[in-house]
Coordinates of C-alpha atoms in Angstrom, one line a residue:
M258 CA 17.8 4.8 44.0
S259 CA 14.7 3.1 45.4
N260 CA 11.1 3.4 44.4
V261 CA 9.1 5.7 46.6
N262 CA 5.8 4.0 45.7
A263 CA 6.4 0.8 47.7
S264 CA 7.4 0.0 51.2
T265 CA 10.5 -2.1 51.5
A266 CA 9.9 -3.4 55.0
G267 CA 8.4 -6.8 55.7
T268 CA 7.0 -9.7 53.7
L269 CA 3.8 -10.4 51.8
V270 CA 2.2 -13.6 50.4
M271 CA 1.0 -13.0 46.9
S272 CA 0.4 -14.7 43.6
G273 CA 2.9 -14.5 40.7
G274 CA 0.3 -12.3 38.9
E275 CA 0.2 -9.9 41.8
A276 CA 4.0 -9.7 41.9
I277 CA 4.0 -8.8 38.2
A278 CA 1.4 -6.1 38.8
R279 CA 3.3 -4.7 41.8
I280 CA 6.5 -4.3 39.7
I281 CA 4.5 -2.5 37.0
K282 CA 3.0 -0.2 39.5
A283 CA 6.4 0.4 41.1
F284 CA 7.6 1.6 37.7
N285 CA 4.5 4.0 37.6
G286 CA 3.3 2.0 34.6
G287 CA 0.8 3.7 32.4
P288 CA -2.3 2.1 30.8
M289 CA -2.2 -1.6 30.0
F290 CA -4.2 -3.3 27.3
G291 CA -5.1 -6.9 26.8
M292 CA -7.7 -9.6 26.5
G293 CA -7.9 -11.9 29.5
G294 CA -7.8 -15.7 29.8
F295 CA -7.4 -18.2 32.6
Q296 CA -3.6 -18.1 32.5
V297 CA -3.5 -14.3 33.3
L298 CA -6.5 -14.0 35.7
P299 CA -4.3 -13.3 38.8
L300 CA -2.7 -10.4 36.9
Y301 CA -6.1 -9.0 36.1
E302 CA -7.3 -9.5 39.7
A303 CA -4.2 -7.7 41.0
A304 CA -4.8 -4.8 38.6
R305 CA -8.3 -4.5 40.0
V306 CA -7.2 -4.6 43.6
L307 CA -4.2 -2.3 43.1
E308 CA -6.3 0.1 41.0
M309 CA -4.0 -0.1 38.0
E310 CA -5.3 1.3 34.7
H311 CA -6.0 -1.8 32.7
H312 CA -8.4 -2.0 29.7
L313 CA -9.9 -4.7 27.6
I314 CA -9.2 -4.5 23.9
H315 CA -10.6 -6.6 21.0
D316 CA -7.4 -7.9 19.5
E317 CA -4.0 -8.5 21.1
R318 CA -2.2 -7.0 18.1
N319 CA -4.1 -3.8 18.8
A320 CA -3.1 -3.9 22.4
V321 CA 0.6 -3.8 21.4
F322 CA -0.1 -1.1 18.8
V323 CA -1.8 1.0 21.6
A324 CA 1.3 0.4 23.8
D325 CA 3.6 1.3 20.9
A326 CA 1.9 4.6 20.2
Y327 CA 1.7 5.4 23.9
A328 CA 5.4 4.9 24.2
K329 CA 6.3 6.8 21.0
V330 CA 4.4 9.9 22.2
S331 CA 5.3 9.7 25.9
G332 CA 8.7 8.0 25.9
R333 CA 7.5 5.8 28.7
V334 CA 7.2 2.1 28.6
G335 CA 4.1 0.8 26.8
L336 CA 2.3 -2.1 28.4
A337 CA 0.2 -5.0 27.0
D338 CA -0.8 -8.5 27.9
A339 CA -2.2 -11.7 26.4
T340 CA -3.2 -15.1 27.3
V341 CA -1.7 -18.4 26.0
G342 CA -1.6 -19.4 22.3
P343 CA -3.6 -17.2 19.9
G344 CA -3.5 -14.4 22.4
A345 CA 0.3 -14.5 22.4
T346 CA 0.7 -15.1 18.6
N347 CA -1.7 -12.3 17.8
M348 CA 0.9 -9.9 19.1
L349 CA 3.5 -10.8 16.5
T350 CA 2.9 -8.2 13.9
A351 CA 2.7 -5.3 16.4
L352 CA 5.8 -6.6 18.2
A353 CA 7.7 -6.4 14.9
E354 CA 6.7 -2.7 14.6
S355 CA 8.0 -2.0 18.1
L356 CA 11.2 -3.9 17.5
N357 CA 12.0 -2.2 14.2
A358 CA 10.9 1.2 15.4
G359 CA 12.9 1.0 18.7
T360 CA 9.8 1.4 20.9
P361 CA 10.0 0.6 24.6
V362 CA 7.2 -1.9 25.3
V363 CA 6.8 -4.7 27.9
C364 CA 4.3 -7.5 27.2
V365 CA 3.2 -10.1 29.7
V366 CA 1.9 -13.3 28.1
G367 CA 0.5 -16.4 29.9
D368 CA 1.7 -19.9 29.0
T369 CA 0.7 -23.4 29.7
H370 CA 0.9 -25.1 33.1
R371 CA 4.3 -26.7 33.3
D372 CA 3.0 -30.0 34.8
H373 CA 0.8 -30.5 31.7
S374 CA 2.8 -28.9 28.9
W375 CA 3.1 -30.9 25.6
K376 CA 0.0 -33.0 26.4
N377 CA -2.2 -31.2 23.9
M378 CA -3.3 -28.5 26.3
T379 CA -5.9 -26.1 24.9
Q380 CA -4.3 -23.4 22.7
E381 CA -0.8 -24.8 23.3
S382 CA 1.9 -23.8 20.9
R383 CA 5.6 -23.2 20.8
Q384 CA 4.8 -19.5 21.4
V385 CA 8.2 -18.7 22.9
D386 CA 9.9 -19.8 19.7
A387 CA 7.4 -17.8 17.6
L388 CA 7.7 -14.6 19.7
R389 CA 11.5 -14.7 20.1
P390 CA 12.5 -13.1 16.7
M391 CA 9.9 -10.4 17.0
C392 CA 11.1 -8.8 20.3
K393 CA 14.3 -7.4 21.7
E394 CA 14.3 -10.1 24.4
I395 CA 12.0 -12.8 25.6
I396 CA 12.1 -13.6 29.3
R397 CA 10.7 -17.0 30.4
I398 CA 10.0 -17.1 34.1
E399 CA 10.7 -20.5 35.6
S400 CA 10.7 -19.6 39.3
I401 CA 8.0 -17.6 41.1
K402 CA 10.5 -16.1 43.5
R403 CA 12.3 -14.5 40.5
V404 CA 9.2 -12.6 39.2
P405 CA 10.3 -9.2 40.6
E406 CA 13.8 -9.6 39.4
L407 CA 12.9 -10.6 35.9
M408 CA 10.1 -8.0 35.6
R409 CA 12.7 -5.4 36.5
R410 CA 15.0 -6.7 33.9
A411 CA 12.2 -6.4 31.3
F412 CA 11.9 -2.7 31.9
M413 CA 15.7 -2.3 31.9
V414 CA 16.1 -4.0 28.5
A415 CA 13.1 -2.2 27.0
T416 CA 14.5 1.2 27.8
T417 CA 18.3 0.9 27.2
G418 CA 20.4 0.9 24.0
R419 CA 18.0 1.1 21.1
P420 CA 14.7 0.6 23.0
G421 CA 12.5 -2.2 22.1
P422 CA 9.8 -4.7 23.1
V423 CA 10.4 -7.3 25.8
V424 CA 8.0 -10.2 26.2
V425 CA 7.7 -11.9 29.6
D426 CA 6.4 -15.4 29.3
V427 CA 4.7 -16.7 32.5
P428 CA 3.5 -20.3 32.9
E429 CA 0.0 -20.7 34.3
D430 CA 1.2 -22.4 37.5
L431 CA 3.6 -19.6 38.3
M432 CA 1.0 -16.9 37.6
H433 CA -1.5 -18.6 40.0
D434 CA 0.8 -20.0 42.6
T435 CA 1.7 -17.9 45.7
H436 CA 5.0 -17.1 47.4
T437 CA 6.1 -15.1 50.4
F438 CA 7.9 -12.2 48.9
D439 CA 10.2 -9.8 50.7
L440 CA 8.8 -6.3 49.9
A441 CA 12.4 -5.1 49.3
D442 CA 12.2 -7.1 46.1
F443 CA 9.8 -4.5 44.7
A444 CA 12.1 -1.6 44.9
V445 CA 13.0 -0.3 41.5
N446 CA 15.2 2.2 39.9
P447 CA 12.9 4.8 38.3
I448 CA 15.3 5.7 35.5
Y449 CA 13.9 2.6 33.7
E450 CA 10.4 4.1 33.5
A451 CA 11.2 5.8 30.2
A452 CA 13.6 5.6 27.4
P453 CA 16.5 6.3 27.0
A454 CA 17.2 5.2 30.5
L455 CA 20.9 5.4 30.0
R456 CA 22.9 7.6 27.6
S457 CA 26.4 7.1 26.2
R458 CA 28.7 9.6 24.5
P459 CA 30.6 8.9 21.3
D460 CA 34.4 8.7 21.2
G461 CA 36.0 12.1 21.7
D462 CA 38.5 11.8 18.8
S463 CA 35.8 10.8 16.4
V464 CA 33.7 13.8 17.5
A465 CA 36.7 16.1 16.8
Q466 CA 37.2 14.6 13.4
A467 CA 33.5 15.0 12.5
A468 CA 33.5 18.6 13.7
A469 CA 36.5 19.4 11.5
L470 CA 34.6 18.0 8.5
I471 CA 31.5 20.1 9.3
A472 CA 33.7 23.2 9.7
A473 CA 35.2 22.7 6.3
A474 CA 32.0 21.7 4.4
Q475 CA 30.5 24.0 1.8
K476 CA 27.2 22.3 1.4
P477 CA 26.5 20.0 4.4
I478 CA 23.1 18.5 5.1
I479 CA 21.6 16.6 8.1
L480 CA 19.5 13.5 7.5
A481 CA 17.3 12.9 10.6
G482 CA 15.7 9.6 11.4
G483 CA 13.4 8.3 14.1
G484 CA 16.4 7.9 16.5
V485 CA 16.3 11.6 17.0
H486 CA 12.9 11.2 18.7
L487 CA 14.0 8.1 20.6
S488 CA 16.8 10.1 22.1
G489 CA 14.6 13.2 22.7
A490 CA 17.1 15.1 20.6
A491 CA 14.8 17.2 18.4
P492 CA 15.3 20.5 20.3
T493 CA 19.1 19.8 20.4
L494 CA 19.2 19.1 16.6
H495 CA 17.1 22.2 15.9
A496 CA 19.5 24.4 17.9
F497 CA 22.5 22.7 16.2
A498 CA 21.1 23.3 12.7
Q499 CA 20.2 26.9 13.4
A500 CA 23.6 27.7 14.9
L501 CA 25.3 26.4 11.8
N502 CA 22.8 27.1 9.0
V503 CA 22.7 23.4 8.0
P504 CA 19.6 22.2 6.2
V505 CA 17.8 19.2 7.6
A506 CA 15.9 16.5 5.7
H507 CA 14.0 13.8 7.5
T508 CA 12.6 10.3 7.1
L509 CA 9.0 9.4 7.8
T510 CA 9.8 8.7 11.4
G511 CA 12.2 11.6 11.7
K512 CA 9.6 14.2 10.8
G513 CA 9.7 16.9 13.5
A514 CA 13.4 16.6 14.1
I515 CA 13.1 20.3 13.4
P516 CA 9.8 22.0 12.7
C517 CA 8.7 21.4 9.1
T518 CA 7.9 25.1 9.0
D519 CA 11.5 26.1 9.8
P520 CA 13.4 27.7 6.9
L521 CA 16.1 25.0 7.2
S522 CA 13.6 22.1 6.8
A523 CA 14.1 20.4 3.5
G524 CA 11.3 18.0 4.2
L525 CA 11.1 14.3 3.5
F526 CA 13.9 12.6 1.6
G527 CA 13.9 9.2 -0.2
R528 CA 11.1 7.5 -2.0
Y529 CA 9.0 10.6 -2.0
D530 CA 10.5 14.1 -1.5
R531 CA 9.9 17.7 -2.1
I532 CA 13.4 19.2 -2.6
A533 CA 15.5 17.1 -0.3
N534 CA 16.9 14.5 -2.8
A535 CA 18.4 17.2 -5.0
L536 CA 20.0 18.9 -2.0
I537 CA 21.5 15.6 -0.9
D538 CA 22.9 15.1 -4.4
E539 CA 24.5 18.6 -4.3
S540 CA 25.8 18.3 -0.7
D541 CA 29.5 17.7 0.1
L542 CA 28.9 16.3 3.6
I543 CA 26.0 14.3 5.0
V544 CA 25.4 14.0 8.7
V545 CA 23.1 11.1 9.4
V546 CA 21.4 11.2 12.8
G547 CA 19.5 8.2 14.2
C548 CA 18.6 6.9 10.8
K549 CA 19.0 3.3 9.5
L550 CA 19.1 4.4 5.9
G551 CA 16.6 1.7 4.8
E552 CA 14.9 1.1 1.5
I553 CA 12.4 4.0 1.6
A554 CA 14.8 6.5 3.1
T555 CA 17.3 5.8 0.4
K556 CA 14.9 5.5 -2.5
R557 CA 15.8 1.8 -3.0
Y558 CA 19.5 2.5 -2.1
T559 CA 20.1 5.2 -4.7
V560 CA 20.0 8.2 -2.3
P561 CA 22.6 9.4 -1.3
A562 CA 24.7 8.6 -4.4
P563 CA 27.9 6.5 -4.0
G564 CA 31.0 8.4 -2.9
K565 CA 29.4 10.9 -0.5
R566 CA 31.2 11.8 2.7
I567 CA 29.1 10.7 5.6
V568 CA 29.2 11.2 9.3
H569 CA 26.8 8.7 11.0
I570 CA 25.4 9.0 14.5
D571 CA 23.7 6.0 15.9
I572 CA 23.2 4.1 19.2
V573 CA 23.4 0.8 17.5
A574 CA 26.9 0.0 16.1
E575 CA 25.5 -2.7 13.8
E576 CA 23.8 0.0 11.7
F577 CA 27.1 1.5 10.6
G578 CA 27.9 0.5 7.0
R579 CA 24.8 -1.6 6.6
T580 CA 23.7 0.5 3.7
L581 CA 26.4 3.2 3.2
M582 CA 29.9 3.2 4.6
P583 CA 30.4 6.4 6.7
E584 CA 33.7 8.1 6.9
I585 CA 33.2 8.8 10.6
M586 CA 31.0 6.7 13.0
L587 CA 29.8 8.4 16.2
W588 CA 28.5 5.5 18.3
G589 CA 26.3 6.9 21.1
D590 CA 23.2 8.8 22.1
A591 CA 22.0 11.2 19.4
R592 CA 21.4 14.1 21.8
L593 CA 24.8 13.8 23.5
A594 CA 26.5 13.3 20.2
L595 CA 25.0 16.6 18.8
Q596 CA 25.8 18.4 22.0
D597 CA 29.4 17.2 21.7
L598 CA 29.7 18.2 18.0
H599 CA 28.3 21.6 18.8
A600 CA 30.8 22.1 21.6
A601 CA 33.7 20.8 19.5
L602 CA 33.0 23.4 16.8
G603 CA 33.2 26.1 19.5
D604 CA 34.1 29.5 18.2
Q605 CA 34.1 28.2 14.6
A606 CA 30.3 27.9 14.7
A607 CA 29.7 31.6 13.9
A608 CA 32.0 31.5 10.9
V609 CA 30.4 28.3 9.6
R610 CA 26.9 29.9 10.0
Q611 CA 28.1 32.9 8.0
R612 CA 29.7 30.8 5.2
L613 CA 26.6 28.6 4.8
S614 CA 24.1 31.4 4.7
D615 CA 23.7 31.2 0.9
W616 CA 23.4 27.4 1.0
A617 CA 20.8 27.7 3.8
A618 CA 18.8 30.3 1.9
E619 CA 18.4 27.8 -1.0
V620 CA 16.0 25.8 1.2
P621 CA 13.2 28.2 1.6
R622 CA 13.6 29.4 -2.0
R623 CA 13.3 25.9 -3.4
M624 CA 10.5 25.0 -1.0
A625 CA 8.5 28.1 -2.2
R626 CA 9.1 27.1 -5.8
W627 CA 7.9 23.5 -5.0
R628 CA 4.8 24.8 -3.3
D629 CA 4.0 26.9 -6.4
E630 CA 4.5 23.9 -8.6
V631 CA 2.1 21.6 -6.6
A632 CA -0.4 24.3 -5.6
E633 CA -3.0 22.9 -7.9
R634 CA -3.0 19.6 -6.0
L635 CA -2.6 21.2 -2.6
N636 CA -5.7 23.3 -3.2
S637 CA -7.5 20.8 -5.5
Q638 CA -11.2 21.2 -6.1
D639 CA -11.5 17.6 -7.4
R640 CA -14.4 15.4 -6.4
P641 CA -13.7 12.8 -5.2
I642 CA -11.2 14.6 -3.0
N643 CA -7.5 14.7 -3.7
V644 CA -5.6 13.5 -0.7
A645 CA -3.2 16.5 -1.0
R646 CA -6.2 18.8 -0.4
L647 CA -7.1 16.8 2.7
I648 CA -3.6 17.2 4.2
T649 CA -3.6 20.9 3.3
A650 CA -6.6 21.2 5.5
I651 CA -5.0 19.2 8.3
N652 CA -2.0 21.5 8.2
K653 CA -4.3 24.5 8.7
V654 CA -6.5 23.1 11.5
L655 CA -4.3 20.9 13.6
P656 CA -2.6 22.9 16.5
G657 CA 1.1 23.0 16.8
D658 CA 1.0 20.8 19.9
G659 CA -1.4 18.3 18.3
Y660 CA -0.6 14.9 16.9
L661 CA -1.1 13.2 13.6
V662 CA -1.0 9.4 13.7
A663 CA -0.6 7.8 10.3
D664 CA -1.4 4.2 9.4
G665 CA 0.9 2.2 7.2
G666 CA 0.6 2.4 3.4
F667 CA -0.2 5.5 1.5
A668 CA -1.7 7.3 4.5
A669 CA 1.8 7.4 6.0
H670 CA 3.5 8.4 2.7
W671 CA 1.0 11.2 1.8
A672 CA 1.2 12.6 5.4
G673 CA 5.0 12.1 5.5
L674 CA 5.4 14.1 2.4
L675 CA 2.8 16.9 3.0
F676 CA 2.1 17.2 6.7
D677 CA 4.0 20.1 8.3
T678 CA 4.9 19.9 12.0
K679 CA 5.1 23.3 13.6
E680 CA 7.2 22.4 16.6
A681 CA 10.4 20.3 17.2
G682 CA 9.4 16.9 18.5
R683 CA 7.5 13.8 17.6
R684 CA 4.1 15.2 16.5
F685 CA 3.8 12.8 13.6
V686 CA 3.4 9.2 14.6
P687 CA 3.5 6.7 11.8
D688 CA 4.0 2.9 12.1
R689 CA 7.0 2.7 9.9
G690 CA 8.9 0.1 11.9
F691 CA 7.0 -2.7 10.2
A692 CA 4.5 -0.6 8.1
S693 CA 1.6 -2.8 8.9
I694 CA -1.8 -1.3 8.1
G695 CA -4.3 -1.3 10.9
Y696 CA -2.3 1.0 13.2
G697 CA -4.5 4.1 12.7
L698 CA -7.2 3.5 15.3
P699 CA -5.1 1.8 18.1
G700 CA -2.3 4.3 17.4
A701 CA -4.8 7.2 18.0
I702 CA -5.9 5.5 21.3
G703 CA -2.3 5.2 22.5
A704 CA -1.4 8.8 21.5
A705 CA -4.5 10.2 23.2
L706 CA -3.7 8.4 26.4
A707 CA -0.1 9.6 26.3
A708 CA -1.0 13.2 25.6
P709 CA -4.3 14.0 27.4
G710 CA -5.9 17.2 26.4
K711 CA -4.0 17.4 23.1
T712 CA -5.7 17.2 19.7
V713 CA -5.1 13.8 18.1
F714 CA -5.9 13.2 14.4
S715 CA -5.3 9.8 12.8
M716 CA -5.2 9.0 9.1
T717 CA -6.1 5.5 8.0
G718 CA -7.3 3.8 4.8
D719 CA -10.6 2.1 4.6
S720 CA -8.7 -1.3 4.4
G721 CA -6.7 -0.5 7.5
F722 CA -9.8 0.7 9.4
C723 CA -11.8 -2.5 8.5
M724 CA -9.0 -4.6 10.1
V725 CA -9.4 -3.0 13.6
I726 CA -12.9 -1.5 13.5
G727 CA -14.0 -3.3 16.6
D728 CA -11.8 -1.2 18.8
L729 CA -13.9 1.9 18.0
E730 CA -15.9 0.5 20.9
T731 CA -12.7 0.7 23.0
A732 CA -12.2 4.3 22.1
K733 CA -15.8 5.0 22.9
R734 CA -15.6 3.2 26.2
L735 CA -12.6 5.2 27.2
K736 CA -14.3 8.5 26.1
L737 CA -11.3 9.5 24.1
D738 CA -11.4 12.7 22.0
I739 CA -9.8 11.5 18.8
T740 CA -10.6 12.1 15.2
L741 CA -10.1 9.1 12.9
I742 CA -9.8 10.3 9.3
V743 CA -10.7 7.5 7.0
V744 CA -9.2 8.0 3.6
N745 CA -12.0 6.2 1.7
N746 CA -11.1 5.2 -1.8
A747 CA -13.1 1.9 -1.8
A748 CA -9.9 0.0 -2.4
S749 CA -6.8 -1.4 -1.0
G750 CA -5.3 1.8 -2.4
Y751 CA -1.6 1.2 -2.3
V752 CA -2.0 -2.2 -4.0
K753 CA -4.3 -0.9 -6.7
A754 CA -2.0 2.1 -7.4
L755 CA 1.0 -0.2 -7.6
Q756 CA -0.8 -2.6 -10.0
H757 CA -1.7 0.4 -12.1
L758 CA 1.9 1.7 -12.0
V759 CA 3.6 -1.6 -12.9
Y760 CA 1.1 -3.3 -15.3
G761 CA -1.0 -0.4 -16.7
A762 CA -4.5 1.1 -16.6
G763 CA -7.2 -1.3 -15.7
K764 CA -4.9 -4.2 -14.8
H765 CA -5.7 -4.7 -11.2
I766 CA -7.2 -7.6 -9.2
A767 CA -8.2 -8.3 -5.6
A768 CA -7.8 -4.6 -4.8
D769 CA -11.4 -3.1 -4.8
L770 CA -13.7 -2.9 -1.8
E771 CA -17.4 -2.3 -1.5
E772 CA -18.5 1.3 -0.9
V773 CA -19.0 1.8 2.9
N774 CA -20.3 4.8 4.6
F775 CA -18.0 4.8 7.7
A776 CA -19.7 7.8 9.2
R777 CA -22.8 5.5 9.6
V778 CA -20.6 2.7 11.0
A779 CA -19.3 5.1 13.6
E780 CA -22.8 6.1 14.6
A781 CA -23.6 2.4 15.1
F782 CA -20.8 2.3 17.6
G783 CA -22.3 5.3 19.4
C784 CA -19.6 7.6 18.1
T785 CA -19.9 10.7 15.9
G786 CA -19.7 10.2 12.2
I787 CA -19.1 12.9 9.6
R788 CA -19.0 12.1 5.8
V789 CA -17.1 14.5 3.6
E790 CA -17.4 14.5 -0.2
D791 CA -16.8 18.2 -1.0
P792 CA -13.2 19.6 -0.6
E793 CA -14.7 22.9 0.6
Q794 CA -16.2 21.1 3.6
I795 CA -13.0 19.5 4.9
E796 CA -11.8 22.3 7.2
A797 CA -15.2 22.8 8.8
A798 CA -15.5 19.1 9.3
L799 CA -12.1 18.9 11.0
R800 CA -13.0 21.8 13.3
Q801 CA -16.4 20.2 14.1
A802 CA -14.6 17.0 15.0
M803 CA -12.2 18.8 17.3
A804 CA -15.1 20.4 19.1
T805 CA -16.9 17.1 19.6
K806 CA -16.5 15.0 22.7
G807 CA -15.6 11.4 22.2
P808 CA -14.3 9.6 19.1
V809 CA -15.2 11.0 15.7
V810 CA -14.9 9.2 12.4
L811 CA -14.4 11.6 9.5
D812 CA -15.2 9.6 6.4
V813 CA -13.4 11.4 3.5
V814 CA -14.3 10.2 0.0
V815 CA -11.1 10.5 -2.0
T816 CA -10.1 9.7 -5.5
R817 CA -10.9 6.3 -7.0
D818 CA -8.3 6.9 -9.8
P819 CA -5.3 4.6 -9.1
A820 CA -3.1 7.0 -11.1
K821 CA -3.8 9.7 -8.4
M822 CA -3.6 7.5 -5.3
L823 CA 0.2 7.8 -4.6
P824 CA 2.0 11.1 -3.8
G825 CA 4.5 10.3 -6.5
V826 CA 6.0 7.5 -8.6
D827 CA 7.0 4.6 -6.4
S828 CA 10.8 4.1 -6.6
R829 CA 10.3 0.3 -6.9
A830 CA 8.4 0.5 -10.1
A831 CA 11.4 1.3 -12.4
V832 CA 13.4 -1.6 -10.9
I833 CA 10.4 -4.0 -11.4
K834 CA 9.7 -2.8 -14.9
K835 CA 13.2 -3.6 -16.1
G836 CA 12.4 -7.3 -15.9
D837 CA 8.7 -7.1 -16.6
R838 CA 7.6 -9.4 -19.5
I839 CA 3.9 -9.3 -18.8
A840 CA 2.0 -7.8 -21.7

């Protein structure tokens, strides 16, 4: 297949930077973010001439965060660039997020002129060595004529297997030099515009064995991770679970694998849960779909308990047995694996559904009981505001096709536990690949660009917001209708809560912040600021934000009590306290 956006006849003299831009344009690349420098000037000039959507951002880490969120929501390749040295190394934290989360991103970074390298050039560093472990692949271009070939490869690697970030390192001389290119070099295969570009089916015998286990199980449960969304498998998983009456629990990144409002949804499992951990303990078969079973999902490797029968579906064979040894490994695309499992069950599906009806009915019964037990917090009248009350309001106001972006730390954990998606699909966008704070604002920018016209809320802490506050100007410049909800507790909240949990009341250090009115800060940026101190005002403030053009900062003053900052007891505390000798 050839790209319809470029002529393949004739030749054209162009710079290396223009060749890069033309390949991006051939792949119908979306918005690109970066901060320019001399090394990448030809790329910027080509973006101007070719009318590519390229935007200045105030920090290269944020550029990759924007690209990451754009890709998470759209499935398409996210794009970012940086100049040599600090521009490139500023990307490291965000690249780690995309790598661990399986997000398809392509980053172009400028490097030093090869004729002068290692002669103390300005901003020179061993950036290729620094970037290499933080990306799926780093491609160093050493010949200008290979620019189209290697840029095509970047998109191919980013979108196949488990998707991930690819960095293209381009020396200054190749970016600025010119070459007579054959226009046929700029023909691309459009399947690599989005992930997954290629899909593979698991082994048929293994599928049949897994189907037999499911057909015989009395209390099966599905554990859904972020791989469900990478595969675009949420509707397939939802249909599979409904056809069989199998409950579904999810990780933070797997939220939306089925709607949280579905009677079969057992909610979050792992470090924090509603009812899911108990269901997992009672189950006789666990079907893991696109989940790495890491520390948080397994509650520090205690859930599921040893000895459970496990069927594990994953696109990355190296994930099998890393945490728990599955009985059956289905190596392949999650969507195709679920389709094959469903087909293998065939006529047995109706009998399985009937047999599991009582087990499935347990989920809404227990969920209703859980809601009764926590109703006081969900509807809390506390001032400062209880975060549970804030998320209750978000659940009421955010449309089913809207998005909630969640920054790292307790914003993600609170929202992961209490936010309810109303549709199957990735409507919850946390940065749990690396769990860095500072994702909230750039994540909202990326989500809004990927889903124009949809409501985008983003939760961030005051610490996380302070890290990236300069890009409020970017959101304003782009005229994005986003609502940034600042959970303002005048602290590095997760740290303060953990210090309280591990060492006791009052024993915290380097965790408090000055009181800041972020609504006024927003107004200084030319945005709308709304400060909320009364829980009765939250819903109205959210609706006002939705009706307002441009970025809105909702500054929500929440509890200052470290005993109330976490949605539950952190599973690490018990392990730490066993060896704690500090008085």
